[in-house]
Short mmCIF file of C-alpha atoms (C1' of nucleotides) in Angstrom, two decimals:
data_model
loop_
_atom_site.label_atom_id
_atom_site.label_comp_id
_atom_site.label_asym_id
_atom_site.label_seq_id
_atom_site.Cartn_x
_atom_site.Cartn_y
_atom_site.Cartn_z
CA MET B 1 42.69 118.27 136.34
CA ALA B 2 42.13 116.19 133.01
CA ARG B 3 44.55 117.90 130.96
CA ASP B 4 43.07 115.92 127.94
CA SER B 5 39.17 115.35 128.28
CA LEU B 6 40.04 112.68 125.58
CA GLU B 7 42.28 109.97 127.17
CA THR B 8 44.66 108.51 124.45
CA SER B 9 47.01 105.65 124.47
CA PRO B 10 50.32 106.13 126.26
CA PRO B 11 52.37 105.82 123.15
CA VAL B 12 50.46 107.92 120.59
CA GLU B 13 50.41 110.50 124.18
CA THR B 14 54.23 109.95 124.36
CA VAL B 15 54.91 110.92 120.73
CA LYS B 16 52.27 113.86 120.61
CA ARG B 17 53.88 115.65 123.89
CA GLU B 18 57.76 115.11 122.15
CA LEU B 19 56.20 116.11 118.94
CA ARG B 20 54.73 119.40 120.69
CA ARG B 21 57.78 120.08 123.00
CA ALA B 22 59.97 119.88 119.85
CA ILE B 23 57.70 122.33 117.57
CA LEU B 24 57.27 124.40 121.09
CA ASP B 25 60.75 124.64 121.41
CA HIS B 26 61.77 125.64 118.30
CA ARG B 27 63.71 122.58 117.50
CA LEU B 28 61.30 121.73 114.59
CA PRO B 29 60.83 125.14 112.90
CA PRO B 30 57.72 126.12 111.26
CA GLY B 31 57.61 124.94 107.98
CA THR B 32 59.24 121.58 108.47
CA ARG B 33 58.64 118.46 107.13
CA LEU B 34 57.11 115.84 109.38
CA THR B 35 57.51 112.40 107.25
CA GLU B 36 55.64 109.60 108.91
CA GLU B 37 57.94 107.05 108.50
CA ALA B 38 60.67 109.03 109.67
CA ALA B 39 59.04 109.96 113.02
CA ALA B 40 58.09 106.39 113.35
CA GLY B 41 61.97 105.37 113.50
CA HIS B 42 62.86 107.73 115.69
CA TYR B 43 60.28 107.24 118.34
CA GLY B 44 60.33 103.50 117.66
CA VAL B 45 56.68 103.19 116.88
CA GLY B 46 54.16 102.22 113.87
CA ARG B 47 53.06 104.82 111.55
CA THR B 48 49.50 104.54 112.66
CA VAL B 49 50.85 106.14 116.14
CA VAL B 50 52.42 108.61 114.23
CA ARG B 51 49.73 109.47 112.12
CA THR B 52 47.23 109.72 115.22
CA ALA B 53 49.76 112.16 116.66
CA LEU B 54 49.74 114.58 113.94
CA LEU B 55 46.33 114.36 113.08
CA SER B 56 45.85 115.49 116.75
CA LEU B 57 48.78 118.37 116.51
CA SER B 58 46.67 119.51 113.36
CA HIS B 59 43.57 119.72 115.32
CA ASP B 60 45.46 122.32 117.66
CA GLY B 61 47.06 124.07 114.54
CA LEU B 62 50.92 123.13 115.37
CA VAL B 63 50.79 121.06 112.31
CA THR B 64 49.20 121.37 108.76
CA LEU B 65 47.95 118.09 106.79
CA GLU B 66 48.22 118.50 102.99
CA ARG B 67 46.47 115.47 101.59
CA ASN B 68 48.29 112.79 100.35
CA ARG B 69 51.72 115.20 100.88
CA GLY B 70 52.37 114.87 104.63
CA ALA B 71 52.76 116.62 107.30
CA PHE B 72 54.46 119.90 108.02
CA VAL B 73 55.32 121.91 110.93
CA ALA B 74 52.51 125.17 110.76
CA ARG B 75 53.61 128.20 109.17
CA PRO B 76 50.90 130.87 110.07
CA ASP B 77 50.79 133.86 107.46
CA PRO B 78 50.88 137.20 109.22
CA ARG B 79 47.14 137.58 108.98
CA GLU B 80 46.37 134.22 110.95
CA ALA B 81 49.17 135.45 113.14
CA ARG B 82 46.91 138.91 113.86
CA GLU B 83 43.79 136.24 114.43
CA VAL B 84 45.36 134.60 116.80
CA PHE B 85 46.10 137.47 118.79
CA GLU B 86 42.95 139.03 118.40
CA ALA B 87 40.90 135.86 119.80
CA ARG B 88 43.52 135.79 122.85
CA SER B 89 42.87 139.33 123.34
CA LEU B 90 38.85 138.27 123.62
CA LEU B 91 39.51 135.18 125.87
CA GLU B 92 42.68 135.76 128.39
CA PRO B 93 41.70 138.96 130.54
CA ARG B 94 38.75 137.44 131.19
CA ALA B 95 40.17 134.58 132.47
CA ALA B 96 42.56 136.36 134.04
CA ARG B 97 39.66 138.22 136.17
CA LEU B 98 38.26 134.92 136.77
CA ALA B 99 41.52 133.58 137.75
CA ALA B 100 42.41 136.76 140.27
CA GLN B 101 39.09 135.95 142.05
CA ARG B 102 39.81 131.85 142.25
CA ALA B 103 43.59 131.46 142.52
CA VAL B 104 44.10 129.67 146.04
CA PRO B 105 47.52 130.40 147.55
CA ALA B 106 48.53 127.67 146.13
CA ASP B 107 47.68 128.47 142.67
CA VAL B 108 49.58 131.50 143.18
CA GLU B 109 52.91 129.99 144.23
CA ASP B 110 52.45 127.71 141.45
CA LEU B 111 52.40 131.15 139.19
CA ARG B 112 55.78 132.25 141.00
CA ARG B 113 57.36 129.00 140.42
CA HIS B 114 56.53 129.75 136.48
CA VAL B 115 57.97 133.25 136.59
CA ALA B 116 60.67 132.23 138.47
CA GLU B 117 61.93 129.76 136.00
CA GLU B 118 61.10 131.94 132.91
CA HIS B 119 63.51 134.17 134.67
CA ALA B 120 65.96 132.16 135.13
CA ALA B 121 65.63 130.79 131.69
CA LEU B 122 65.97 133.91 129.98
CA ALA B 123 69.04 134.77 131.98
CA GLN B 124 70.47 131.73 130.51
CA GLY B 125 70.01 132.95 126.86
CA ASP B 126 67.82 129.79 126.29
CA THR B 127 64.80 131.26 124.56
CA GLY B 128 63.66 128.43 123.19
CA SER B 129 62.50 127.16 127.09
CA ALA B 130 61.61 130.69 127.75
CA VAL B 131 59.01 131.03 125.11
CA HIS B 132 57.67 127.72 126.29
CA LEU B 133 57.39 128.56 129.88
CA SER B 134 56.00 131.64 129.22
CA GLY B 135 53.35 129.96 127.32
CA LEU B 136 53.11 127.79 130.11
CA PHE B 137 52.40 130.82 132.29
CA HIS B 138 49.58 132.42 130.02
CA THR B 139 47.82 128.97 130.20
CA ARG B 140 48.24 128.01 133.72
CA ILE B 141 45.85 131.18 134.33
CA ALA B 142 43.38 130.24 132.06
CA GLU B 143 43.19 126.79 134.14
CA ILE B 144 43.01 128.58 137.42
CA ALA B 145 39.99 130.88 135.65
CA ALA B 146 38.07 126.95 136.43
CA GLN B 147 36.83 127.50 132.51
CA GLU B 148 38.03 124.26 131.10
CA THR B 149 36.62 124.89 127.67
CA ILE B 150 38.03 128.44 127.72
CA ALA B 151 41.24 127.10 129.12
CA SER B 152 41.43 124.63 126.21
CA PHE B 153 41.11 127.39 123.64
CA VAL B 154 43.75 129.21 125.42
CA ARG B 155 46.04 126.23 125.12
CA ALA B 156 45.33 125.93 121.81
CA LEU B 157 46.19 129.31 121.01
CA VAL B 158 49.27 129.92 123.07
CA SER B 159 50.50 126.93 121.13
CA ARG B 160 50.17 128.81 117.89
CA SER B 161 51.45 132.13 119.09
CA SER B 162 54.79 130.02 120.11
CA LEU B 163 54.93 129.58 116.35
CA VAL B 164 54.28 133.16 115.57
CA ILE B 165 56.79 134.11 117.72
CA ALA B 166 59.32 132.38 115.88
CA LEU B 167 58.68 133.40 112.82
CA TYR B 168 57.54 136.92 113.44
CA TRP B 169 59.52 138.17 116.85
CA ARG B 170 61.36 141.50 116.26
CA ARG B 171 62.83 142.05 119.64
CA HIS B 172 65.60 139.54 120.00
CA ASP B 173 66.21 140.92 123.32
CA THR B 174 62.87 140.76 125.77
CA VAL B 175 60.82 137.48 124.68
CA CYS B 176 58.10 137.74 126.70
CA GLU B 177 59.12 140.82 129.49
CA SER B 178 58.92 139.16 132.25
CA HIS B 179 58.03 142.40 134.07
CA ALA B 180 54.20 142.13 132.22
CA HIS B 181 54.17 138.90 134.24
CA HIS B 182 55.26 139.81 137.56
CA GLU B 183 52.56 142.63 137.51
CA LEU B 184 50.02 139.64 136.55
CA LEU B 185 51.20 137.47 139.19
CA ALA B 186 50.93 140.52 141.56
CA ALA B 187 47.54 141.40 140.96
CA ILE B 188 46.21 137.73 140.69
CA GLY B 189 47.80 137.30 143.92
CA ARG B 190 45.98 140.65 145.63
CA GLY B 191 42.59 138.82 144.18
CA ASP B 192 42.47 142.05 141.81
CA GLY B 193 40.37 140.77 139.04
CA ALA B 194 39.85 144.34 137.28
CA ALA B 195 43.50 144.78 137.83
CA ALA B 196 44.55 141.34 136.09
CA GLU B 197 42.09 141.47 133.16
CA GLU B 198 43.57 145.00 132.75
CA LEU B 199 47.52 143.72 132.66
CA MET B 200 46.36 140.87 130.60
CA GLN B 201 44.77 142.99 127.99
CA SER B 202 47.74 145.34 127.66
CA HIS B 203 50.39 142.79 127.81
CA LEU B 204 48.83 140.95 124.55
CA VAL B 205 48.83 144.19 122.89
CA ASP B 206 52.21 144.77 123.55
CA LEU B 207 53.46 141.08 122.39
CA LEU B 208 51.74 141.79 119.18
CA SER B 209 53.39 144.98 118.90
CA GLY B 210 56.60 142.79 119.37
CA LEU B 211 55.69 141.36 115.98
CA ASP B 212 57.02 142.05 112.71
CA LEU B 213 54.09 140.91 110.74
CA SER B 214 55.47 142.90 106.86
CA ASP B 215 55.09 139.67 104.01
CA ARG B 216 58.63 138.70 103.81
CA VAL B 217 59.40 134.89 103.88
CA LYS B 218 61.82 133.24 106.42
CA PRO B 219 64.24 130.59 105.35
CA VAL B 220 62.70 126.93 105.88
CA SER B 221 64.56 124.37 106.96
CA SER B 222 64.20 120.98 105.16
CA LEU B 223 65.52 118.21 107.16
CA ALA B 224 63.38 116.71 109.90
CA LYS B 225 66.33 115.77 111.30
CA ALA B 226 66.70 118.48 113.77
CA LEU B 227 65.67 116.47 116.40
CA GLN B 228 68.66 114.95 116.87
CA GLY B 229 69.32 118.44 118.65
CA MET V 1 36.92 129.74 102.23
CA ALA V 2 38.90 126.58 103.60
CA ARG V 3 36.46 125.15 106.21
CA ASP V 4 38.92 122.77 107.30
CA SER V 5 42.79 123.81 107.01
CA LEU V 6 43.43 120.50 107.34
CA GLU V 7 42.22 118.41 104.47
CA THR V 8 41.36 115.24 104.99
CA SER V 9 40.52 112.22 102.54
CA PRO V 10 36.93 111.93 100.91
CA PRO V 11 35.57 108.71 103.00
CA VAL V 12 36.84 109.86 106.64
CA GLU V 13 35.37 113.44 105.74
CA THR V 14 32.10 111.90 104.79
CA VAL V 15 31.74 109.92 107.63
CA LYS V 16 32.81 112.71 109.57
CA ARG V 17 30.02 114.60 108.45
CA GLU V 18 27.66 112.40 108.36
CA LEU V 19 28.21 111.12 112.04
CA ARG V 20 28.09 114.94 113.12
CA ARG V 21 24.89 115.65 111.43
CA ALA V 22 23.63 112.47 112.63
CA ILE V 23 24.84 113.84 116.35
CA LEU V 24 23.71 117.28 115.87
CA ASP V 25 20.34 116.41 114.53
CA HIS V 26 20.22 114.27 117.73
CA ARG V 27 19.36 111.18 116.03
CA LEU V 28 22.52 110.19 117.78
CA PRO V 29 21.27 111.35 121.36
CA PRO V 30 24.23 112.04 123.99
CA GLY V 31 25.46 109.21 125.63
CA THR V 32 24.96 107.20 122.62
CA ARG V 33 27.87 104.20 122.35
CA LEU V 34 29.68 104.47 118.96
CA THR V 35 30.91 101.07 118.13
CA GLU V 36 34.11 101.10 115.48
CA GLU V 37 33.17 98.23 113.97
CA ALA V 38 29.32 99.03 113.68
CA ALA V 39 29.93 102.43 112.29
CA ALA V 40 32.34 100.95 109.79
CA GLY V 41 29.67 98.29 108.56
CA HIS V 42 27.74 101.07 108.49
CA TYR V 43 29.13 103.10 106.17
CA GLY V 44 30.78 100.39 104.38
CA VAL V 45 34.17 101.53 105.18
CA GLY V 46 37.35 100.00 107.20
CA ARG V 47 37.33 100.45 111.30
CA THR V 48 40.67 103.06 110.50
CA VAL V 49 38.29 105.67 108.50
CA VAL V 50 36.01 105.38 111.11
CA ARG V 51 38.49 105.79 113.79
CA THR V 52 40.13 109.06 112.35
CA ALA V 53 36.58 110.46 111.81
CA LEU V 54 36.05 109.73 115.58
CA LEU V 55 39.34 110.99 116.59
CA SER V 56 38.22 114.07 114.27
CA LEU V 57 35.11 114.62 116.62
CA SER V 58 36.62 114.35 119.95
CA HIS V 59 38.26 117.34 119.24
CA ASP V 60 35.34 119.47 118.56
CA GLY V 61 33.74 118.10 121.90
CA LEU V 62 31.43 116.10 120.02
CA VAL V 63 32.78 112.96 120.75
CA THR V 64 34.15 111.29 123.67
CA LEU V 65 36.93 108.51 124.00
CA GLU V 66 37.17 106.40 126.61
CA ARG V 67 40.66 104.80 126.78
CA ASN V 68 40.62 101.14 125.59
CA ARG V 69 36.54 101.50 126.09
CA GLY V 70 35.10 103.28 123.31
CA ALA V 71 33.66 106.26 121.89
CA PHE V 72 30.47 107.85 123.03
CA VAL V 73 28.51 110.69 122.23
CA ALA V 74 29.36 113.60 124.30
CA ARG V 75 27.57 114.20 127.26
CA PRO V 76 28.33 118.11 128.67
CA ASP V 77 27.48 118.26 132.01
CA PRO V 78 25.66 121.69 133.63
CA ARG V 79 29.22 122.84 134.25
CA GLU V 80 30.23 122.24 130.70
CA ALA V 81 27.15 123.15 129.51
CA ARG V 82 27.60 126.75 131.33
CA GLU V 83 31.43 127.20 130.16
CA VAL V 84 29.94 126.58 126.62
CA PHE V 85 27.76 129.46 126.88
CA GLU V 86 30.05 131.77 128.54
CA ALA V 87 33.13 131.16 125.99
CA ARG V 88 30.51 131.92 123.36
CA SER V 89 29.25 135.34 124.89
CA LEU V 90 33.00 136.07 124.72
CA LEU V 91 33.39 135.53 121.33
CA GLU V 92 30.33 135.87 119.54
CA PRO V 93 29.20 139.41 120.06
CA ARG V 94 32.59 140.73 119.00
CA ALA V 95 32.43 138.30 115.74
CA ALA V 96 28.51 140.27 114.98
CA ARG V 97 29.96 143.66 115.61
CA LEU V 98 32.85 142.80 112.91
CA ALA V 99 30.36 140.77 111.01
CA ALA V 100 28.31 143.59 110.71
CA GLN V 101 30.69 145.79 109.88
CA ARG V 102 31.81 143.63 106.87
CA ALA V 103 29.31 142.16 105.54
CA VAL V 104 28.39 142.45 101.78
CA PRO V 105 25.06 142.11 100.20
CA ALA V 106 25.96 138.23 99.28
CA ASP V 107 26.06 137.65 102.90
CA VAL V 108 23.56 139.44 104.73
CA GLU V 109 21.32 137.57 101.56
CA ASP V 110 22.73 134.08 102.72
CA LEU V 111 22.29 135.13 106.30
CA ARG V 112 18.42 135.82 105.45
CA ARG V 113 18.07 132.81 103.49
CA HIS V 114 19.12 130.83 107.02
CA VAL V 115 16.53 132.43 108.68
CA ALA V 116 14.34 131.82 106.25
CA GLU V 117 15.11 128.03 106.31
CA GLU V 118 14.79 128.22 110.24
CA HIS V 119 11.59 129.34 110.36
CA ALA V 120 10.36 126.98 107.77
CA ALA V 121 11.53 124.08 110.05
CA LEU V 122 10.56 125.15 112.94
CA ALA V 123 6.50 125.75 111.19
CA GLN V 124 6.88 121.86 110.23
CA GLY V 125 7.95 121.03 113.60
CA ASP V 126 11.17 119.80 112.53
CA THR V 127 13.20 120.82 115.89
CA GLY V 128 16.06 118.60 115.08
CA SER V 129 16.72 120.27 111.49
CA ALA V 130 15.80 124.10 113.06
CA VAL V 131 18.74 123.78 116.45
CA HIS V 132 20.99 122.70 113.35
CA LEU V 133 19.85 125.67 110.99
CA SER V 134 20.14 127.95 114.05
CA GLY V 135 23.93 126.76 114.61
CA LEU V 136 24.24 127.36 111.22
CA PHE V 137 23.12 131.06 111.89
CA HIS V 138 25.82 131.81 114.15
CA THR V 139 28.48 130.13 112.67
CA ARG V 140 27.70 131.94 109.36
CA ILE V 141 28.46 135.16 111.50
CA ALA V 142 31.54 134.28 112.56
CA GLU V 143 32.72 133.20 109.26
CA ILE V 144 31.58 136.78 107.52
CA ALA V 145 33.42 138.63 110.43
CA ALA V 146 36.34 137.09 108.26
CA GLN V 147 38.13 135.74 111.73
CA GLU V 148 39.01 131.88 110.57
CA THR V 149 40.58 131.48 113.89
CA ILE V 150 37.47 132.47 116.09
CA ALA V 151 35.31 130.79 113.52
CA SER V 152 36.30 127.85 114.14
CA PHE V 153 36.21 128.27 118.24
CA VAL V 154 32.56 129.26 117.21
CA ARG V 155 31.82 126.44 114.93
CA ALA V 156 32.68 124.16 117.66
CA LEU V 157 31.20 125.86 120.74
CA VAL V 158 27.95 125.90 118.14
CA SER V 159 28.48 121.80 117.87
CA ARG V 160 28.40 121.64 121.92
CA SER V 161 25.55 123.74 122.32
CA SER V 162 23.51 121.59 120.33
CA LEU V 163 24.38 119.07 122.65
CA VAL V 164 23.45 120.76 125.60
CA ILE V 165 19.87 121.98 123.93
CA ALA V 166 19.51 118.44 123.45
CA LEU V 167 20.03 117.45 126.87
CA TYR V 168 18.86 120.60 129.12
CA TRP V 169 16.31 122.20 126.94
CA ARG V 170 13.29 123.35 128.88
CA ARG V 171 11.06 125.49 126.67
CA HIS V 172 10.52 123.26 123.95
CA ASP V 173 7.85 125.21 122.12
CA THR V 174 10.46 128.05 120.94
CA VAL V 175 13.55 126.72 119.92
CA CYS V 176 15.86 129.19 119.40
CA GLU V 177 13.38 132.41 119.22
CA SER V 178 14.28 133.66 115.70
CA HIS V 179 12.46 136.62 116.61
CA ALA V 180 15.99 137.63 117.65
CA HIS V 181 17.92 136.24 114.47
CA HIS V 182 15.88 138.67 112.51
CA GLU V 183 16.82 141.26 114.59
CA LEU V 184 20.22 140.41 114.37
CA LEU V 185 19.90 140.20 110.73
CA ALA V 186 18.89 143.62 110.30
CA ALA V 187 20.90 145.13 112.63
CA ILE V 188 24.18 143.78 110.37
CA GLY V 189 22.26 144.40 107.23
CA ARG V 190 22.53 148.18 107.82
CA GLY V 191 26.03 147.76 109.35
CA ASP V 192 25.45 148.59 112.78
CA GLY V 193 27.86 146.53 114.69
CA ALA V 194 27.27 148.03 117.96
CA ALA V 195 23.88 147.21 118.03
CA ALA V 196 24.80 143.73 116.15
CA GLU V 197 27.24 143.09 118.96
CA GLU V 198 24.59 143.65 121.40
CA LEU V 199 21.83 141.77 120.30
CA MET V 200 24.19 138.73 120.04
CA GLN V 201 25.47 139.24 123.55
CA SER V 202 21.42 139.45 125.06
CA HIS V 203 20.43 136.45 122.43
CA LEU V 204 22.98 134.40 124.49
CA VAL V 205 21.58 135.06 127.72
CA ASP V 206 18.48 134.23 126.50
CA LEU V 207 19.83 130.91 125.54
CA LEU V 208 21.52 130.40 128.85
CA SER V 209 18.43 131.48 130.74
CA GLY V 210 16.36 128.91 128.52
CA LEU V 211 18.53 125.89 129.93
CA ASP V 212 17.52 123.69 132.99
CA LEU V 213 20.85 122.80 134.87
CA SER V 214 19.74 120.98 137.53
CA ASP V 215 21.71 117.72 138.11
CA ARG V 216 19.35 115.56 137.50
CA VAL V 217 20.00 112.98 135.00
CA LYS V 218 18.35 112.07 131.40
CA PRO V 219 17.94 108.46 130.02
CA VAL V 220 20.75 107.07 128.21
CA SER V 221 19.66 105.69 124.57
CA SER V 222 21.53 102.08 124.62
CA LEU V 223 21.47 101.07 121.04
CA ALA V 224 23.65 102.60 118.51
CA LYS V 225 21.07 101.63 115.52
CA ALA V 226 19.29 105.01 115.98
CA LEU V 227 21.02 105.68 112.81
CA GLN V 228 18.38 103.30 110.99
CA GLY V 229 16.18 106.40 111.34
"C1'" DT D 1 68.75 124.56 75.51
"C1'" DC D 2 64.06 124.88 77.02
"C1'" DT D 3 60.06 122.00 76.77
"C1'" DT D 4 57.35 118.12 77.70
"C1'" DA D 5 56.29 113.65 78.80
"C1'" DA D 6 56.44 109.32 80.42
"C1'" DA D 7 58.55 106.34 84.09
"C1'" DA D 8 60.27 105.23 88.59
"C1'" DG D 9 60.40 106.57 93.37
"C1'" DA D 10 58.67 107.78 97.60
"C1'" DT D 11 54.69 108.69 100.87
"C1'" DT D 12 50.42 108.55 102.35
"C1'" DG D 13 45.49 106.39 102.44
"C1'" DT D 14 43.68 102.40 103.23
"C1'" DG D 15 42.26 97.79 104.70
"C1'" DA D 16 42.82 93.08 106.97
"C1'" DA D 17 45.44 90.24 111.33
"C1'" DC D 18 47.31 90.15 115.52
"C1'" DA D 19 48.08 91.85 120.42
"C1'" DA D 20 46.12 93.55 124.54
"C1'" DT D 21 43.17 95.43 127.74
"C1'" DT D 22 38.65 95.67 129.56
"C1'" DG D 23 33.81 94.11 131.49
"C1'" DG D 24 30.73 90.73 132.30
"C1'" DC D 25 29.90 86.16 133.95
"C1'" DA D 26 30.09 81.78 136.12
"C1'" DC D 27 31.79 79.41 139.58
"C1'" DG D 28 33.01 78.56 144.40
"C1'" DC D 29 34.40 80.26 148.99
"C1'" DG D 30 32.90 82.48 153.34
"C1'" DC T 1 23.00 84.68 150.54
"C1'" DG T 2 26.77 87.36 149.48
"C1'" DC T 3 30.96 88.26 148.15
"C1'" DG T 4 35.47 87.88 145.41
"C1'" DT T 5 38.15 85.43 141.83
"C1'" DG T 6 39.49 83.46 137.66
"C1'" DC T 7 37.69 82.68 132.71
"C1'" DC T 8 35.79 84.30 128.34
"C1'" DA T 9 34.11 87.47 125.19
"C1'" DA T 10 34.28 91.58 123.17
"C1'" DT T 11 36.42 95.96 121.98
"C1'" DT T 12 39.64 98.47 121.59
"C1'" DG T 13 45.13 99.45 120.28
"C1'" DT T 14 48.81 98.64 116.93
"C1'" DT T 15 51.36 96.86 113.65
"C1'" DC T 16 52.11 95.33 108.95
"C1'" DA T 17 51.37 94.67 104.28
"C1'" DC T 18 48.95 96.47 99.63
"C1'" DA T 19 46.72 100.33 96.67
"C1'" DA T 20 46.28 104.90 95.44
"C1'" DT T 21 48.26 109.70 94.69
"C1'" DC T 22 51.94 112.73 94.22
"C1'" DT T 23 57.01 114.57 93.29
"C1'" DT T 24 61.05 114.03 90.94
"C1'" DT T 25 63.83 112.07 87.61
"C1'" DT T 26 64.97 111.03 82.89
"C1'" DA T 27 65.02 111.46 78.63
"C1'" DA T 28 63.17 112.31 74.12
"C1'" DG T 29 62.21 115.51 70.86
"C1'" DA T 30 61.74 120.34 68.67
#
DNA sequence: TCTTAAAAGATTGTGAACAATTGGCACGCG
DNA sequence: CGCGTGCCAATTGTTCACAATCTTTTAAGA
């Protein structure tokens, strides 16, 4: 169950987790500048720790590093947004099929809980958490498929999808129609791999079609102190 | 053409490239311990630079970091080896299809040169370079497909494949039958996407079948001074 | 007023010193 | 003789200080 094959030290791990969470919850909108010193002061650690965390996050595509300029929350352009979903539709349907074949009752229960939490978050209008939980659902499926390599890719892609959604989401009413997640859950629960693969595929197409990938730009919040929220 | 979306500084970039090359050429066999100080002295840089490079390489799966213990050249187990090829067979056939559809004459010429160099290396018995060039061929196809996201995954997977081959390759006569590469090249050259996809798929199956994934262990070279070679 | 250039400020890149953790080794006990 | 314990060396984890680089500001000239 090693979520990170590479073991990193607790402080840098903490900062990485916190930053990732802040970005995925959209508390740090895409384009936000992340000053090393500011983050270091905020988390009470040295700059080196923050630097390490930022380097890791940049590998996952959540942060963009510009030489001698600093780190910014990644701002995927429409082309990259399309690529992310293209890649997901290559990996996740197969993962869903495998997950359906291999899931044990505990796994299904776990997924059921995820869906429930996601539904609750949506009901409360907490879209930030909803997007996050929705991503966790997809990630969990890849993990159940017991393909650690693919799962790590899916984790990275789901993370970036969160950024894409923050930038280009069109239908503000439904975040990730939990309808699709319910059906997926059912298919996996009854071990129907073919159905799960099919459902995942169409679910991803749905997600992509919910984006507005015209070339307009969204405003960039300049201040990193959004962390305070 | 940004090979690295994240721009890193020249020194760390150099060390990273050198280390990657040494690992991919099997001059640093899997399991070799990589001491920060030793590498720093060898390349004439500070430990910080080496540390950064190692962290990057660990993200690509070429290096394993163990907390408070150090860095080692990654040693994928049979399970991980299988996963790597499973993932490749999800991504690369599609990439080959796209590459065939989008390749311009310059791209084809580039691929042709790669194949020629690979053939030459094989003829000279330089299997290290041959494996490396073979990987470059696969990577290049993903790049031609113009799917930067998928290409980055393929790069990581190809790199790990090099480790897998170092550990589990069975047929020492033919490294990566350039026969298959020639056919792929031809299919891409005539823009036949369907054929390219099919060829890539079967090529990957062939590669996997050339591995001996029984559970025996290979000896671990203890001394990192293999760099001298 | 606009353009240009230079200096000041801020931020990252790097190296060296200190602290913390780990693994090995010898010593002593059962 | 085997085994557990405590010390010691080696290596990593972290912080801090300095150098290099970039951005911004400011001021002078056309």
